[in-house]
PDB file of C-alpha atoms in Angstrom:
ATOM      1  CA  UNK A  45       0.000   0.000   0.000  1.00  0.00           C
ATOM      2  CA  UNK A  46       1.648   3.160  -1.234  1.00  0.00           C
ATOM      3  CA  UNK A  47       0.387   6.856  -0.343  1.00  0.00           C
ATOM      4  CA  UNK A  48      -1.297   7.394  -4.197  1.00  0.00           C
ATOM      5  CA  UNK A  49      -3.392   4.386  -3.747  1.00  0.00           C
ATOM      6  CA  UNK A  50      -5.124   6.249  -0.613  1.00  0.00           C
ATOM      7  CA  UNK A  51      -4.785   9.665  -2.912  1.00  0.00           C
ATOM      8  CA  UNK A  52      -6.839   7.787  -5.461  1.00  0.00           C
ATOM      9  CA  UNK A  53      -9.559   6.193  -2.602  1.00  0.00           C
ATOM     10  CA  UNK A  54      -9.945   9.323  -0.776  1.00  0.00           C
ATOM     11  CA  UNK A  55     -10.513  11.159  -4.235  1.00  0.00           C
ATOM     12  CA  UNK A  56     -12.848   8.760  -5.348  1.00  0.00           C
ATOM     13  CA  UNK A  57     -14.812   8.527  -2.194  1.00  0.00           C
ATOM     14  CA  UNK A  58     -15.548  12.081  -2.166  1.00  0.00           C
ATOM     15  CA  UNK A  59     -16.499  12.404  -5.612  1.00  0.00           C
ATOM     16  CA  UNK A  60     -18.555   9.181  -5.011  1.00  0.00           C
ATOM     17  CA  UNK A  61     -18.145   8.175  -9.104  1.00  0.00           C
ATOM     18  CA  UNK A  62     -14.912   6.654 -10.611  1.00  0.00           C
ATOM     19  CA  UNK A  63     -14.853   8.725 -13.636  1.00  0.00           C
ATOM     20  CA  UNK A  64     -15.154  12.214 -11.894  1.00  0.00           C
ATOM     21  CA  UNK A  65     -12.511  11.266  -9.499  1.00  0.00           C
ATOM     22  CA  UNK A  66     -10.328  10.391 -12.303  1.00  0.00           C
ATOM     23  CA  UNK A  67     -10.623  13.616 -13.968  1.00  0.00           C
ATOM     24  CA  UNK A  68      -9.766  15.512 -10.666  1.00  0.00           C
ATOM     25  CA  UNK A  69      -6.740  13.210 -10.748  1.00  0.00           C
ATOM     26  CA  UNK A  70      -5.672  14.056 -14.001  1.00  0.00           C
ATOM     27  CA  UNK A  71      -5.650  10.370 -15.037  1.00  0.00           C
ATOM     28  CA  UNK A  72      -8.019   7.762 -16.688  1.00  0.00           C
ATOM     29  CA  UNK A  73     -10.827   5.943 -15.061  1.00  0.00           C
ATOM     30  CA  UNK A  74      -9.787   2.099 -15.815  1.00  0.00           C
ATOM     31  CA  UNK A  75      -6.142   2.759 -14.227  1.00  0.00           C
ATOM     32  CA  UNK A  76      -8.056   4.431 -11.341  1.00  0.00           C
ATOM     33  CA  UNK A  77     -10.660   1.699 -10.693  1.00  0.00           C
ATOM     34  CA  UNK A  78      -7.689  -1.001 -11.179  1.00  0.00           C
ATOM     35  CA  UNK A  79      -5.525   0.605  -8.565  1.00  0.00           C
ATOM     36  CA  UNK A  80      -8.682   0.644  -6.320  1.00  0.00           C
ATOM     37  CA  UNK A  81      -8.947  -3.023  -7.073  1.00  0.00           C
ATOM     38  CA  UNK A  82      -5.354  -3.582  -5.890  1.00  0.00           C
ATOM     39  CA  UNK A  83      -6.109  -1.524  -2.904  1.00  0.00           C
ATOM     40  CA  UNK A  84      -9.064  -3.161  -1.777  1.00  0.00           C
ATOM     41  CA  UNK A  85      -7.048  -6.615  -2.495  1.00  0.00           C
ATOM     42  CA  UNK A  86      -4.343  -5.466   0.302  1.00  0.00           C
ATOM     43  CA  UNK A  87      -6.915  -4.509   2.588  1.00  0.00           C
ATOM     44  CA  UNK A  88      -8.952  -7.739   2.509  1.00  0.00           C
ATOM     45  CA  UNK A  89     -12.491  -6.455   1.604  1.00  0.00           C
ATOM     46  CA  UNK A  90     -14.606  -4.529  -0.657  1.00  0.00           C
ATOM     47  CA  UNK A  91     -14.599  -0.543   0.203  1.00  0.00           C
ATOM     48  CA  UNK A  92     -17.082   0.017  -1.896  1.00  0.00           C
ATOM     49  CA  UNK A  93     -20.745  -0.510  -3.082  1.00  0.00           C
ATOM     50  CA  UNK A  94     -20.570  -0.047  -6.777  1.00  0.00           C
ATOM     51  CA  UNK A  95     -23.614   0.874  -9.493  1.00  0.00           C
ATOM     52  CA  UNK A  96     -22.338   1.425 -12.796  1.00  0.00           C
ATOM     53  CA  UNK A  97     -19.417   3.464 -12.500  1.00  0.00           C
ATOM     54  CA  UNK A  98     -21.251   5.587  -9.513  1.00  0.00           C
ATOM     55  CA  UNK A  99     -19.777   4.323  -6.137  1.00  0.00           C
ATOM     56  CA  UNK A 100     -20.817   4.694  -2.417  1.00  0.00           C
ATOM     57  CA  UNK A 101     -18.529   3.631   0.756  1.00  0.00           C
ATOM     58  CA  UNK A 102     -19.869   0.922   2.561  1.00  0.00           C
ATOM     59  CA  UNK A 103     -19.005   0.232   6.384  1.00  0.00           C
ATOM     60  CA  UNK A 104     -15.689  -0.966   5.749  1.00  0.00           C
ATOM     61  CA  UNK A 105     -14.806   2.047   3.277  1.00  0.00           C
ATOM     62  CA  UNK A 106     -16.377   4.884   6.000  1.00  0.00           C
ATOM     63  CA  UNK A 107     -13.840   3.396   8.664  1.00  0.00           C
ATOM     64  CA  UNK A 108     -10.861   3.298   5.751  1.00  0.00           C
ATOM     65  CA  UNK A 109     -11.956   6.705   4.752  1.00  0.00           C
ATOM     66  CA  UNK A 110     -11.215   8.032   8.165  1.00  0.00           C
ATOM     67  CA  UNK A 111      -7.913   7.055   8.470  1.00  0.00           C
ATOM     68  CA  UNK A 112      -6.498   7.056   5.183  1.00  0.00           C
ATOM     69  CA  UNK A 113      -7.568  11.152   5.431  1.00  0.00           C
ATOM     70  CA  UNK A 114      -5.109  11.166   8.575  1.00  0.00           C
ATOM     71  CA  UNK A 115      -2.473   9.342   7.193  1.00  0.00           C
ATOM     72  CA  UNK A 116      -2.386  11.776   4.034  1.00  0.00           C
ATOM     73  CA  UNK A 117      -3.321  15.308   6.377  1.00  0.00           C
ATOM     74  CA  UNK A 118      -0.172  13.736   8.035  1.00  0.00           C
ATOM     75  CA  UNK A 119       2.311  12.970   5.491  1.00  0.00           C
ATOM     76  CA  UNK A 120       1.521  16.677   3.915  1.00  0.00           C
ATOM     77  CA  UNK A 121       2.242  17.861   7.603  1.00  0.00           C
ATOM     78  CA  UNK A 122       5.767  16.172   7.275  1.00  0.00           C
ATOM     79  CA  UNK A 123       6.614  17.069   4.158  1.00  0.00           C
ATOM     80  CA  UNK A 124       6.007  20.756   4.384  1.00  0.00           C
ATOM     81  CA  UNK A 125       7.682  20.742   7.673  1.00  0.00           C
ATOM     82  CA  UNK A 126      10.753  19.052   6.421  1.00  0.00           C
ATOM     83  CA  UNK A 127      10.451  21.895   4.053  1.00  0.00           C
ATOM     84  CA  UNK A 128      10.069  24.311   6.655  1.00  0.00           C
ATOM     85  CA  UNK A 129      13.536  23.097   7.894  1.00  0.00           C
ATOM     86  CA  UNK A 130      15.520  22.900   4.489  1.00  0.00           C
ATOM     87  CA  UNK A 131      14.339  26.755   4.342  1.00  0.00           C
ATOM     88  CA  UNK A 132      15.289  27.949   8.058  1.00  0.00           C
ATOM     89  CA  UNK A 133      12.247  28.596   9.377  1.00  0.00           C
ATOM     90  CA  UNK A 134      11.689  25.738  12.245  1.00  0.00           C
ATOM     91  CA  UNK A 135      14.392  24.223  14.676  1.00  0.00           C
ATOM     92  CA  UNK A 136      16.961  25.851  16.838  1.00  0.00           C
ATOM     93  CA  UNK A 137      19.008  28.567  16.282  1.00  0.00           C
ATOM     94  CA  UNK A 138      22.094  28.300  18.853  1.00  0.00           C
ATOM     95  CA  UNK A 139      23.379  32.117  18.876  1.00  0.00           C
ATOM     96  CA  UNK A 140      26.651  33.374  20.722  1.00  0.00           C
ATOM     97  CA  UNK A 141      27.200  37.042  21.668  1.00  0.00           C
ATOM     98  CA  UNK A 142      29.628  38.761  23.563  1.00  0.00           C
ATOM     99  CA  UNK A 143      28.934  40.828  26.564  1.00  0.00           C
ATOM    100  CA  UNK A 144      28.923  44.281  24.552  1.00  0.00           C
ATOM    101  CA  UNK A 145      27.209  42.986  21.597  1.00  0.00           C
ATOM    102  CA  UNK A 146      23.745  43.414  24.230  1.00  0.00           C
ATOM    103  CA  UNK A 147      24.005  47.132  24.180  1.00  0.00           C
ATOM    104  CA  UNK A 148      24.660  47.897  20.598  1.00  0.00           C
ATOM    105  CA  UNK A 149      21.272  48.941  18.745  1.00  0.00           C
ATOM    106  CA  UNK A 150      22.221  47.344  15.557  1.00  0.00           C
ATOM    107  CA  UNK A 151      22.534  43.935  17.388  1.00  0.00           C
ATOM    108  CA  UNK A 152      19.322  44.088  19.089  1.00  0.00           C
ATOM    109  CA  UNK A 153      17.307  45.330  16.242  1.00  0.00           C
ATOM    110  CA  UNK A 154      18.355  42.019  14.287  1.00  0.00           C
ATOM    111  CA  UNK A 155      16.859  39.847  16.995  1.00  0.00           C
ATOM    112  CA  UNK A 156      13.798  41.350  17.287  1.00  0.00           C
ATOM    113  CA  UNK A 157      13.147  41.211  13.553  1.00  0.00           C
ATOM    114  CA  UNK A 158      14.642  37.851  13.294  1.00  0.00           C
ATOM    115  CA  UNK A 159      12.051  36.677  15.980  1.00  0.00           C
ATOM    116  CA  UNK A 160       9.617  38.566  13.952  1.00  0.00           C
ATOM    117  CA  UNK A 161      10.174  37.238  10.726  1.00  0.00           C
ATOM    118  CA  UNK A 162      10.934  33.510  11.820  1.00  0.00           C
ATOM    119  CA  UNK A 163       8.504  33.041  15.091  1.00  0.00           C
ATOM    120  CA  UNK A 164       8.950  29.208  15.025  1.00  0.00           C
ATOM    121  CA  UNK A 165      12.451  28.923  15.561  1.00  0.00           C
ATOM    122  CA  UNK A 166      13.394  28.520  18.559  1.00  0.00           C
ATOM    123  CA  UNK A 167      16.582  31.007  19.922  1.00  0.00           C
ATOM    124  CA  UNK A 168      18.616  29.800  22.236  1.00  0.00           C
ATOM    125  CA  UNK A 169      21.514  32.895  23.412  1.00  0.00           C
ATOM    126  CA  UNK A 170      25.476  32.220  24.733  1.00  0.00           C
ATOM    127  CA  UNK A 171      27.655  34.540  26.193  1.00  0.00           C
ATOM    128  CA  UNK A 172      31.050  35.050  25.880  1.00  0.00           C
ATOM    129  CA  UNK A 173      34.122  36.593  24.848  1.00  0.00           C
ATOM    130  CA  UNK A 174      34.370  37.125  21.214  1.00  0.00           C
ATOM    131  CA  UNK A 175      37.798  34.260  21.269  1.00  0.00           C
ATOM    132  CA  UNK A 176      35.585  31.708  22.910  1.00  0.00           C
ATOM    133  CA  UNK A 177      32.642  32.190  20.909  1.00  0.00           C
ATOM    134  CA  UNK A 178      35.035  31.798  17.865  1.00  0.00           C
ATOM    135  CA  UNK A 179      36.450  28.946  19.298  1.00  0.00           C
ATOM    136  CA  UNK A 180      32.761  27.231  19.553  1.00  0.00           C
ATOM    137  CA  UNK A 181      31.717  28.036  16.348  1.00  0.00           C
ATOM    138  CA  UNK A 182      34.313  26.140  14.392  1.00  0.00           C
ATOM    139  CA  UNK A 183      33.725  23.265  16.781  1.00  0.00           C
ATOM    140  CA  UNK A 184      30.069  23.484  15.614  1.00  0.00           C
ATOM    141  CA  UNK A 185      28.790  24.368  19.124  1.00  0.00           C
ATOM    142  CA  UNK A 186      27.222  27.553  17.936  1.00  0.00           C
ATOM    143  CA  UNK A 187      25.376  28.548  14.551  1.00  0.00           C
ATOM    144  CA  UNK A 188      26.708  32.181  14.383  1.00  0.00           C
ATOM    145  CA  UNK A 189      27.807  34.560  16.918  1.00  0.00           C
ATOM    146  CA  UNK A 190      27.876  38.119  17.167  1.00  0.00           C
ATOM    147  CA  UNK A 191      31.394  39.120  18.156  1.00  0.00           C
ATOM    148  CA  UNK A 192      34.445  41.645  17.735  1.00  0.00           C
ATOM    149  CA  UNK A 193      37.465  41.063  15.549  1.00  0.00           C
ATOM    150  CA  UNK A 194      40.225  40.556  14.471  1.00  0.00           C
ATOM    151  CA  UNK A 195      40.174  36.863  14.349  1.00  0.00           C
ATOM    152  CA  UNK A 196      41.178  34.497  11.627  1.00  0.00           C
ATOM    153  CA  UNK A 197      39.024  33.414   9.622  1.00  0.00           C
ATOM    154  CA  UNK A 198      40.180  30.118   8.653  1.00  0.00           C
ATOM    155  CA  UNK A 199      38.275  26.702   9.623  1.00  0.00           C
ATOM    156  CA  UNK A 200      35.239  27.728   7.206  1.00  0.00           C
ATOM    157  CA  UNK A 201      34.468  30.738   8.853  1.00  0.00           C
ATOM    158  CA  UNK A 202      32.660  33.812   7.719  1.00  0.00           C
ATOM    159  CA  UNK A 203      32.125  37.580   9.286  1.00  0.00           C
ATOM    160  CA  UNK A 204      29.962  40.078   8.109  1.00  0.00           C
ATOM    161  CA  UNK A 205      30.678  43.836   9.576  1.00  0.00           C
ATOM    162  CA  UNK A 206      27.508  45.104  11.656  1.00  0.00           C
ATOM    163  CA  UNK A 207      28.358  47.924  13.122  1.00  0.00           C
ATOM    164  CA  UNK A 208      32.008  50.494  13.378  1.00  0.00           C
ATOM    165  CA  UNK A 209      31.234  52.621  16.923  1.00  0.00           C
ATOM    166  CA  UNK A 210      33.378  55.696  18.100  1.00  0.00           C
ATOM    167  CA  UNK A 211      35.371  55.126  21.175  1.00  0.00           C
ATOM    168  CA  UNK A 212      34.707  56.621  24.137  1.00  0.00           C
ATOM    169  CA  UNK A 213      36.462  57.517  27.556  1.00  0.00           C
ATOM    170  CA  UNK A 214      35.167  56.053  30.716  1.00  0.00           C
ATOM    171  CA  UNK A 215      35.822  58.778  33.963  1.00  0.00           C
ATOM    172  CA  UNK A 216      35.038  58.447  37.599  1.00  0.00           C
ATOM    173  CA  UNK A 217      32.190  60.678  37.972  1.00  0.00           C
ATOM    174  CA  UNK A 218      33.850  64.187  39.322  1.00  0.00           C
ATOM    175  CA  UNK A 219      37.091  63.660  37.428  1.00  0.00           C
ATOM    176  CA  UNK A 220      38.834  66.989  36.283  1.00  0.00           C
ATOM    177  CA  UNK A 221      38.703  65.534  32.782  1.00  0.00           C
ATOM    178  CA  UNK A 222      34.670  65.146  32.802  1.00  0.00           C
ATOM    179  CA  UNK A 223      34.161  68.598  32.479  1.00  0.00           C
ATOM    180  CA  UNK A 224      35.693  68.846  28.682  1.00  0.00           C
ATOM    181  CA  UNK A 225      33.029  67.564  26.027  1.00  0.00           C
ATOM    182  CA  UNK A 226      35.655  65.823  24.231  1.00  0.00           C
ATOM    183  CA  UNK A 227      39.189  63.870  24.978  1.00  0.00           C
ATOM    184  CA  UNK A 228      42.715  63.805  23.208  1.00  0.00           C
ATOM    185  CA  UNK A 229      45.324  61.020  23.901  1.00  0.00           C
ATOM    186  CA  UNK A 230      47.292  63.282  25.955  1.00  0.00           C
ATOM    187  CA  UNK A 231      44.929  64.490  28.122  1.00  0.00           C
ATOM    188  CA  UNK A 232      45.483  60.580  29.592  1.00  0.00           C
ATOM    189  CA  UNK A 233      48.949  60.842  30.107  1.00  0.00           C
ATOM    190  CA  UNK A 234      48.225  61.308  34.142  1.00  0.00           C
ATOM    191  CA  UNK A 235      45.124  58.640  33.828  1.00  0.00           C
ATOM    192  CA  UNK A 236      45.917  54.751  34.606  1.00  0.00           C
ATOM    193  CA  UNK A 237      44.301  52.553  32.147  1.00  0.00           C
ATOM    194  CA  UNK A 238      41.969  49.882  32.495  1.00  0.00           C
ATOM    195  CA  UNK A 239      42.145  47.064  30.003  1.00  0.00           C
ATOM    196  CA  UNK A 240      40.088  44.125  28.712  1.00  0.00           C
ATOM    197  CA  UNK A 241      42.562  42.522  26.392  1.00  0.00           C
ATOM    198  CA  UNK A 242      42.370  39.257  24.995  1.00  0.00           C
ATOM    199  CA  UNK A 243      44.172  35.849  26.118  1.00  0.00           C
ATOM    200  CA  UNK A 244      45.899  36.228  22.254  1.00  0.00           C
ATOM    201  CA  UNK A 245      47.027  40.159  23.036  1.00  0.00           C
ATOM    202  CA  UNK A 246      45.176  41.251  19.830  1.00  0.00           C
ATOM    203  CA  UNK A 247      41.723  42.528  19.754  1.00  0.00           C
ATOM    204  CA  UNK A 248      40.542  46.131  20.841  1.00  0.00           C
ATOM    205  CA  UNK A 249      42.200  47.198  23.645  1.00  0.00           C
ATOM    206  CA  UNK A 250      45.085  45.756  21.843  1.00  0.00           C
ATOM    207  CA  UNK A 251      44.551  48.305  19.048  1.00  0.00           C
ATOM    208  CA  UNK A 252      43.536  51.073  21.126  1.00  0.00           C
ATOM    209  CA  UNK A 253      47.204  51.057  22.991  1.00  0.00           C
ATOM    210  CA  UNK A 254      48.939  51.104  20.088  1.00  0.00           C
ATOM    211  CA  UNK A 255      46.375  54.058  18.252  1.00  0.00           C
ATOM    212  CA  UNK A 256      47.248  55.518  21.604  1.00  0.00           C
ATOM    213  CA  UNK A 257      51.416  55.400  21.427  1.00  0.00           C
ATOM    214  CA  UNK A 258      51.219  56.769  17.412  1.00  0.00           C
ATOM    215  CA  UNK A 259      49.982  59.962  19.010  1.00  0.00           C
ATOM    216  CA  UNK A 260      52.422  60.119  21.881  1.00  0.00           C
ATOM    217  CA  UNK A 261      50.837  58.557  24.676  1.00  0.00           C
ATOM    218  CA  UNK A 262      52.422  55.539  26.552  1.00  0.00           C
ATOM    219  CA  UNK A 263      49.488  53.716  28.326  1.00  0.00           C
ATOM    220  CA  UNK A 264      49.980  53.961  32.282  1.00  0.00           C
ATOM    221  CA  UNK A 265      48.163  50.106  32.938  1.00  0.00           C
ATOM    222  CA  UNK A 266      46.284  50.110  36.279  1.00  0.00           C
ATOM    223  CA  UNK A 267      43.748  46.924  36.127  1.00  0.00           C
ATOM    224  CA  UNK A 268      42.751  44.158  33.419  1.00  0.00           C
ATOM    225  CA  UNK A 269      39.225  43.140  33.548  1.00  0.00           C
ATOM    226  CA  UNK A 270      38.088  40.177  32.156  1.00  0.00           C
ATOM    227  CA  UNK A 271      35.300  42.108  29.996  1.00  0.00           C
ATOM    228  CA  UNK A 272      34.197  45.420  29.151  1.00  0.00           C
ATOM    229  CA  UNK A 273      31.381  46.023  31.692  1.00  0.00           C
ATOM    230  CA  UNK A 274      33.946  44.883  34.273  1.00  0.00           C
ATOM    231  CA  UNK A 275      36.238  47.755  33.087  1.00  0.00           C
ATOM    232  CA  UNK A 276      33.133  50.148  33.238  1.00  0.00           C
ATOM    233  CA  UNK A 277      32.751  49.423  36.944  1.00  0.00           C
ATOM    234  CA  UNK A 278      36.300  49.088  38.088  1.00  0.00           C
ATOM    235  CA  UNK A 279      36.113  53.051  36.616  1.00  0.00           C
ATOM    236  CA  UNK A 280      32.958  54.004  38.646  1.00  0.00           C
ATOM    237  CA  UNK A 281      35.161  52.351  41.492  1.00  0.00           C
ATOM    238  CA  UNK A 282      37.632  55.067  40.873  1.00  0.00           C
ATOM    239  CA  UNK A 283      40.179  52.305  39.897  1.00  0.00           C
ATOM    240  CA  UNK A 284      40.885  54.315  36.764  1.00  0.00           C
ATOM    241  CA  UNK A 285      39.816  55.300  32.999  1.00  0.00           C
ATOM    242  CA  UNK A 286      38.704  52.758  30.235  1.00  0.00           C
ATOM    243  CA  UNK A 287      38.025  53.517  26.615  1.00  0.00           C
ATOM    244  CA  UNK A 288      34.926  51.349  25.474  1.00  0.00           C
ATOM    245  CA  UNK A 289      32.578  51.231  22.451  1.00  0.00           C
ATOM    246  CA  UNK A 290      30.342  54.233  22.808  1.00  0.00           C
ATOM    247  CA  UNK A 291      27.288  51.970  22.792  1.00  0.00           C
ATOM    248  CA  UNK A 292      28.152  50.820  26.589  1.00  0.00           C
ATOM    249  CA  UNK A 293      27.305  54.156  27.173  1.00  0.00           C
ATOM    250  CA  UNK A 294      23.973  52.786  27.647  1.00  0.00           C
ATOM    251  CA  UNK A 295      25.128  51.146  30.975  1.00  0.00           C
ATOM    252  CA  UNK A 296      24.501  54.144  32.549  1.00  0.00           C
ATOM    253  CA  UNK A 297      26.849  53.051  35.307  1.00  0.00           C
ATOM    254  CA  UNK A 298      26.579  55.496  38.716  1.00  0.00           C
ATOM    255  CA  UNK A 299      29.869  57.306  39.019  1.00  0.00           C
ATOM    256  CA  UNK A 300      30.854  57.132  35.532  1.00  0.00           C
ATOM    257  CA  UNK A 301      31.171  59.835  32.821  1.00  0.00           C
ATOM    258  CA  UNK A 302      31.478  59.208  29.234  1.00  0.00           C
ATOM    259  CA  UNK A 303      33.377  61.791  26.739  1.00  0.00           C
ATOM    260  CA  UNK A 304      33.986  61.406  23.031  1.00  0.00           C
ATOM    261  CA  UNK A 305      37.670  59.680  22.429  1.00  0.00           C
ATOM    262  CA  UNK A 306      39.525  62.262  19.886  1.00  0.00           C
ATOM    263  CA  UNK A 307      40.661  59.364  17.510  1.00  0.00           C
ATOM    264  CA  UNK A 308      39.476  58.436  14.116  1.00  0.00           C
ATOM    265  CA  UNK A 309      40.781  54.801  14.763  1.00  0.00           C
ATOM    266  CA  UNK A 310      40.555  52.384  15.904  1.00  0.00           C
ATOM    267  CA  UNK A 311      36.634  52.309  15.923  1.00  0.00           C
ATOM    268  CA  UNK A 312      34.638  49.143  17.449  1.00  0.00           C
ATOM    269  CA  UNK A 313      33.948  46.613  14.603  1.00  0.00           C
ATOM    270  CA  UNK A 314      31.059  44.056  15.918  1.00  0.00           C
ATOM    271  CA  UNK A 315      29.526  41.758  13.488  1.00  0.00           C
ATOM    272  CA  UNK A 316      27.944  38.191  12.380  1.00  0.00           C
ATOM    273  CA  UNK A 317      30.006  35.788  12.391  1.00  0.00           C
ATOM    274  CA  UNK A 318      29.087  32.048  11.032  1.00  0.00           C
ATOM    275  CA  UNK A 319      30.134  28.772   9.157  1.00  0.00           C
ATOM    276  CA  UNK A 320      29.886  28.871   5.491  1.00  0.00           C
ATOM    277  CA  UNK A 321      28.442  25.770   6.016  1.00  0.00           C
ATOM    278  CA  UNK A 322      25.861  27.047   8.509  1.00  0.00           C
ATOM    279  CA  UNK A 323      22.351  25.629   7.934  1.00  0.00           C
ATOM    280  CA  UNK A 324      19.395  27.723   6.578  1.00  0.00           C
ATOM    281  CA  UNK A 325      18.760  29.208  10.100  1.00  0.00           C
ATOM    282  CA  UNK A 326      21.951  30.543  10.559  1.00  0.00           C
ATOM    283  CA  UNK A 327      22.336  32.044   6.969  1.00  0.00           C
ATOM    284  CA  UNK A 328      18.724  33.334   6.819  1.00  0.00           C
ATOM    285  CA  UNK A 329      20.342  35.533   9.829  1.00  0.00           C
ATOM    286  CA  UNK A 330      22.580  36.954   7.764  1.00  0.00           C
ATOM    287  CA  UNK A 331      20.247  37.059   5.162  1.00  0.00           C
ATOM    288  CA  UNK A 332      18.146  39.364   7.322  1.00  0.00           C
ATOM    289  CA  UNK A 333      20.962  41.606   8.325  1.00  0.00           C
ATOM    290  CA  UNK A 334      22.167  42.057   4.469  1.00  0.00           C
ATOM    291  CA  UNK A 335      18.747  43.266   4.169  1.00  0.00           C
ATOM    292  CA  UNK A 336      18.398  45.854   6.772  1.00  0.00           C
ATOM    293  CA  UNK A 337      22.063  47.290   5.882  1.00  0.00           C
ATOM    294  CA  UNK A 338      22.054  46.282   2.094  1.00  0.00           C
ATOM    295  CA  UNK A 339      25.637  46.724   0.355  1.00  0.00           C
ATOM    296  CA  UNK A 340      27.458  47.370   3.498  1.00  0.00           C
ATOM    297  CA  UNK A 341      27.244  44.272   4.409  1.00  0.00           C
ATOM    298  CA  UNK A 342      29.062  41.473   2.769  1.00  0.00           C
ATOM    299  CA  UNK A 343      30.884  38.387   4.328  1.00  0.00           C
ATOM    300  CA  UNK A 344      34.182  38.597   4.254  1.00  0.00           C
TER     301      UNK A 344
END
């Protein structure tokens, strides 16, 4: 018993006449009434009552018809839900971002409209530091990640640019240096840094020093914190000055002031990163984001 021969019973009793089911088959009525034959052979019993070529479902046929309707409203269920899958919009999307990536607009934005757009996937979110979520992703632990290079981008990985933010300068609330609107390199050369670098020594902070010694300034290092909110706080704890994305601005952090960082680089890359082998739900992420920020943002 194959799938078309309930197709053809469930056609013919609804039309309740072998010829009109065979035209709403697109087929002719002896093959149709010979695969009913075979069908009806499998089963054991007649399904039918027949008069001329006008047929009417007897007991055993009314039971059939039941379950043969299920088995089909079924089998379409699978099949478009296996298509579903192929095209991203069902499953599990496994999605890293780092600890700054939850204040940046941009980043935010994209999950609501990804939720929007695909409401029956289910997201499931991973912190970390941009190395570690790296790290997971080419061991296939995470579908795409939202993080902050430089990294490389070898082991079938792809990045797609999000979002370039001006630096800004962290101050313990009351510092001298709050009161200007904007901040120069060598108005830190008193100030004791704070840094978040990475376990490789490049990355951000990395960059920022040496932005920091072109223009003349050799970074006094107070405290290394393991992220950048920590850095935020160690300044409202008057441990020192950090310079951060300007989107953790948004902390709002008692006893810290936030002043435009005079250089033009570096600025605060964050994208979408992923597998070029990442699965439908992945990519139509990226998909999404290509859409909201057209050209600008291509895999690289």
């Amino acid at each position: 018993m194959e799938l078309r021969h309930l197709r053809y019973f469930v056609a013919t009793a609804e039309a309740q006449h072998f010829t009109q089911a065979a035209e709403q088959l697109g087929m002719a009525q002896p093959p149709l009434s010979q695969q009913i034959r075979q069908l009806e052979a499998e089963v054991g019993t007649p399904l039918f009552d027949r008069k001329g070529r006008g047929v009417r479902l007897n007991d055993a046929g009314r039971a059939f018809l039941t379950c043969a309707q299920d088995i089909l409203q079924r089998a379409d269920a699978a099949l478009q839900t296996a298509r579903r899958a192929a095209r991203g919009e069902v499953g599990e999307l496994t999605l890293g971002f780092t600890e700054s990536a939850s204040f940046n607009a941009v980043v935010t934005e994209l999950i609501r409209q990804y939720r929007q757009r695909y409401p029956d996937v289910e997201m499931t979110l991973t912190q970390g530091d941009s190395e570690t979520l790296v790290a997971q992703l080419r061991e296939g632990a995470l579908d795409a990640a939202f993080v902050r290079p430089p990294f490389a981008l070898d082991g079938g990985l792809a990045f797609a640019p999000l979002d370039e933010e001006p630096l800004m300068v962290a101050l313990p609330l009351g510092h001298a240096l709050a009161r200007r609107k904007r901040l120069a390199p060598a108005d830190l050369a008193q100030e004791r840094f704070i840094l978040y670098s990475r376990k490789s020594g490049y990355g951000l902070s990395a960059d920022i020093m040496a932005a920091c010694r072109q223009h003349g300034l050799n970074p006094l290092i107070g405290q290394r914190a393991p992220q950048l909110s920590s850095a935020v706080n160690l300044v409202a704890a008057g441990m020192g000055v950090a310079i951060v994305p300007a989107s953790l601005r948004h902390l709002r952090p008692d006893g810290v002031a936030c002043r435009p960082f005079a250089l033009d680089w570096p600025r605060a890359v964050l994208g979408l990163a992923l597998r070029e082998d990442a699965g439908g739900r992945a990519a139509n992420l990226l998909r999404l984001a290509r859409e909201r920020d057209g050209a600008a943002v291509q895999p690289r």
